[in-house]
Coordinates of N, CA and C in Angstrom, one line a residue:
X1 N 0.8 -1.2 0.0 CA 0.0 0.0 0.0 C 0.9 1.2 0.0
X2 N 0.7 2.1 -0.6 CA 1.5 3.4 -0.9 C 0.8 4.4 0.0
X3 N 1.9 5.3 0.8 CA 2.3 5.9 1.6 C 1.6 7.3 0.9
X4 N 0.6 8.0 1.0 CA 0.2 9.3 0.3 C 1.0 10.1 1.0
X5 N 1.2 10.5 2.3 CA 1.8 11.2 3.5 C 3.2 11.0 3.4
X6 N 3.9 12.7 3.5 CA 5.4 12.5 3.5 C 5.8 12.5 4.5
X7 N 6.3 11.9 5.7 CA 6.7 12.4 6.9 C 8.3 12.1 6.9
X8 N 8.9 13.3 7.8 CA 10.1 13.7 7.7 C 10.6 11.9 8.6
X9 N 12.4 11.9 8.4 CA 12.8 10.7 8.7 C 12.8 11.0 10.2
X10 N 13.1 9.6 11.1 CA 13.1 9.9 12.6 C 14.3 10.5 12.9
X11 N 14.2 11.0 14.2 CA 15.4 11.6 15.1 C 16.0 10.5 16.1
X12 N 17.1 10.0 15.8 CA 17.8 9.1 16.2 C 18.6 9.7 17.8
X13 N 17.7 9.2 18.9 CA 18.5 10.0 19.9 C 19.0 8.9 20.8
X14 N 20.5 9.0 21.0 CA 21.5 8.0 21.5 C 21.7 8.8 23.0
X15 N 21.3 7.9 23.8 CA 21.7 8.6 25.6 C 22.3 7.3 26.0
X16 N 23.0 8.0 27.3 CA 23.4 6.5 28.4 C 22.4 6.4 28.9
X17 N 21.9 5.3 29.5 CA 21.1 4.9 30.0 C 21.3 4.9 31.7
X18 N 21.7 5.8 32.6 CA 22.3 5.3 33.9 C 21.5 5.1 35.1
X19 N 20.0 5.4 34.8 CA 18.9 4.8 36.2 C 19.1 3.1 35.5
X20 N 19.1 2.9 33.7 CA 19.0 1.4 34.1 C 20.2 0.5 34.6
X21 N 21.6 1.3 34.4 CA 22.5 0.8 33.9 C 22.7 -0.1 35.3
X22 N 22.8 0.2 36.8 CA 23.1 -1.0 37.7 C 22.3 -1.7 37.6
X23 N 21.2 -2.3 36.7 CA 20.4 -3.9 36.6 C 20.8 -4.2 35.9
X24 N 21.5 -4.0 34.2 CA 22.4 -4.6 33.6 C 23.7 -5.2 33.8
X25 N 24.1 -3.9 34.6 CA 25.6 -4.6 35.5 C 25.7 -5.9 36.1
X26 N 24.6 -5.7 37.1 CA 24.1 -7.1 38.3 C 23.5 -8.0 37.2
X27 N 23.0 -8.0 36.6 CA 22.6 -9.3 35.2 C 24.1 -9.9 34.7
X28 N 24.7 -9.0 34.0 CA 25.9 -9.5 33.4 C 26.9 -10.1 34.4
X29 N 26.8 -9.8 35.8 CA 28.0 -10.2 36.3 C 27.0 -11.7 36.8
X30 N 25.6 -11.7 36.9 CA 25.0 -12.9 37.4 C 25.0 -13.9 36.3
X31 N 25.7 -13.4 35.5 CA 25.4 -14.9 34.0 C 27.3 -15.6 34.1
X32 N 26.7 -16.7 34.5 CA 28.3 -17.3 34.3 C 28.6 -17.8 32.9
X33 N 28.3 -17.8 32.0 CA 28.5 -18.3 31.0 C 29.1 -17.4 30.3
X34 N 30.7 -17.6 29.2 CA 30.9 -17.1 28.8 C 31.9 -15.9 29.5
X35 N 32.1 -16.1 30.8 CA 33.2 -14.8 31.7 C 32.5 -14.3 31.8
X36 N 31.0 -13.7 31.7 CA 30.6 -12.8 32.4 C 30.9 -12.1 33.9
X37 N 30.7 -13.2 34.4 CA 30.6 -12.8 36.2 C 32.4 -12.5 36.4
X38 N 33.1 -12.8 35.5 CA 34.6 -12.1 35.8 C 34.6 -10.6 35.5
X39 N 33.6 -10.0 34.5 CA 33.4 -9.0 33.9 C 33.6 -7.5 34.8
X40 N 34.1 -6.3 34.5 CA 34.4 -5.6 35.2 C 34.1 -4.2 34.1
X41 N 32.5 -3.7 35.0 CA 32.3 -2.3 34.6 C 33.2 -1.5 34.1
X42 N 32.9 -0.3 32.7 CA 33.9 0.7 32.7 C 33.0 1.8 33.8
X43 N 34.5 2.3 34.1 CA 34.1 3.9 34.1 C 32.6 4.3 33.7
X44 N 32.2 5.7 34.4 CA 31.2 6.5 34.2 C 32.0 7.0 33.5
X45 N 32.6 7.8 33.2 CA 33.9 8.6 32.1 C 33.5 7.7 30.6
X46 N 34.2 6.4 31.0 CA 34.5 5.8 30.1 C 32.8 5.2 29.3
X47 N 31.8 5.0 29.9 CA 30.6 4.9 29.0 C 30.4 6.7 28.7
X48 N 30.4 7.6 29.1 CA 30.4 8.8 28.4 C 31.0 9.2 27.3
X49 N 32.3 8.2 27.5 CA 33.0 8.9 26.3 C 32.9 8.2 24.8
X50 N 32.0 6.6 25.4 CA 31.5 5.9 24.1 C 30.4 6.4 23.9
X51 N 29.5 7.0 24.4 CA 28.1 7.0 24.0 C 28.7 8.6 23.1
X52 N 29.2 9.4 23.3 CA 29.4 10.6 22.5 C 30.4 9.9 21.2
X53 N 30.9 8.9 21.1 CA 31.4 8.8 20.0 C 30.3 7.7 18.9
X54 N 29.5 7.0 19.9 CA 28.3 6.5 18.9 C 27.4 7.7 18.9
X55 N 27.9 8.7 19.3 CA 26.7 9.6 19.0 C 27.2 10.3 17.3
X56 N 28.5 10.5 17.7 CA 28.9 11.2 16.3 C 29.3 10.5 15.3
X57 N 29.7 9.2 15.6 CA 29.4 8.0 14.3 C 28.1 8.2 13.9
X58 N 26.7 8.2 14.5 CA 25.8 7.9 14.0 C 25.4 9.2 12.9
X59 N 26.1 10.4 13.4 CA 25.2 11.7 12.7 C 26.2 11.5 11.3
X60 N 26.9 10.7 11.3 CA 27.8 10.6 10.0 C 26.4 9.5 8.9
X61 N 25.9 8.8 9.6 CA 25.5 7.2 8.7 C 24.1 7.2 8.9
X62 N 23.7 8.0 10.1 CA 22.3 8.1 10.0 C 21.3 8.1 8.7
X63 N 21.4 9.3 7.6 CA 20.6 9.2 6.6 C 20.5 7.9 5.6
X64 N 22.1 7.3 5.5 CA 22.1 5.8 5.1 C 21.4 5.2 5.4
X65 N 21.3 5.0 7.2 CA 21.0 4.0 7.7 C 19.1 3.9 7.1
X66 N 18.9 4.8 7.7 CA 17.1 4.9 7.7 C 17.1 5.1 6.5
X67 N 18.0 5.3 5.4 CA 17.4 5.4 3.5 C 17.4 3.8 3.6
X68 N 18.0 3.1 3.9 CA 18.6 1.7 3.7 C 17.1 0.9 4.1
X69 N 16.9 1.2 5.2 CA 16.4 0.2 5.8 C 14.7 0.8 5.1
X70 N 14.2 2.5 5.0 CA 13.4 2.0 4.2 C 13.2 1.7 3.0
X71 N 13.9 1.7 2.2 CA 14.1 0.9 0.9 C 14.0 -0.4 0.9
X72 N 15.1 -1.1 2.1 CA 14.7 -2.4 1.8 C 13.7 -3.3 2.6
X73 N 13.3 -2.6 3.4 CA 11.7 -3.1 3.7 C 10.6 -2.6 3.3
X74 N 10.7 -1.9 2.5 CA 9.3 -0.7 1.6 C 9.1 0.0 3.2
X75 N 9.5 0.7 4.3 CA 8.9 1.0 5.5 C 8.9 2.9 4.8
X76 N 7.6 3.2 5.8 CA 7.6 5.0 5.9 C 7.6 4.9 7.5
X77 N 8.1 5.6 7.9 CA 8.5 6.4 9.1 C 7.4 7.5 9.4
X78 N 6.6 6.8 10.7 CA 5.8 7.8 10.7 C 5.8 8.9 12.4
X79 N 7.0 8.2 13.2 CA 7.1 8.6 14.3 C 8.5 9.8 14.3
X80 N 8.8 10.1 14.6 CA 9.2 11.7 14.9 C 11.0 11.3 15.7
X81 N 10.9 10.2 16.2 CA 12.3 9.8 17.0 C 12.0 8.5 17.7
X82 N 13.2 8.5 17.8 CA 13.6 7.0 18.2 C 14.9 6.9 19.7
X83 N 14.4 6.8 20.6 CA 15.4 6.7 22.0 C 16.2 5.5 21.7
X84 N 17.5 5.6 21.8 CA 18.7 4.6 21.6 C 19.2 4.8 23.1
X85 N 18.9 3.6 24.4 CA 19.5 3.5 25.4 C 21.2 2.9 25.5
X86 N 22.0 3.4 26.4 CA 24.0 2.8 26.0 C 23.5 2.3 27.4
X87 N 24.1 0.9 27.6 CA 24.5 0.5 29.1 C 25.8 0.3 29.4
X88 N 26.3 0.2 30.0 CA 27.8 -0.4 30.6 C 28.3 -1.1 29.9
X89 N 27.2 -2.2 29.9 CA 27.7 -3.9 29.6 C 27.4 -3.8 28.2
X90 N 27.3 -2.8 27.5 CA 27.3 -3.3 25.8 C 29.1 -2.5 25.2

């Protein structure tokens, strides 16, 4: 079905996540499989200083990304933004 309505692409907004971030901590260090529970938090610094560099990777590839994906799923975008949560453990 064709999309009559033009709506602008979404706003891709990348934050740390840090009210959730200690239940993913206590998850990852409770999974023994794989090293996890050896696992050792970065820094608050150091998830700061990744989430501003996936933030400025993204403003580079953003328009690719969302031309890409609706092309190849025929999708229109009809929401306004999109929340990208960073935890620790990723």
């Amino acid at each position: 079905m064709l999309n009559m309505f033009s709506y602008p692409n979404p706003k891709i907004i990348i934050k740390y996540a840090r009210a959730l971030d200690p239940i993913f901590i206590e998850y990852c260090k409770s999974y023994k499989h794989g090293g996890w529970d050896k696992w050792v938090s970065p820094s608050h610094e150091e998830v700061t200083q990744r989430t501003e560099s996936y933030k400025k990777e993204w403003v580079i590839w953003q328009e690719q990304v969302i031309g890409g994906i609706q092309e190849i799923l025929g999708l229109n975008f009809i929401g306004y933004f999109l929340l990208v949560l960073i935890f620790a453990s990723l």
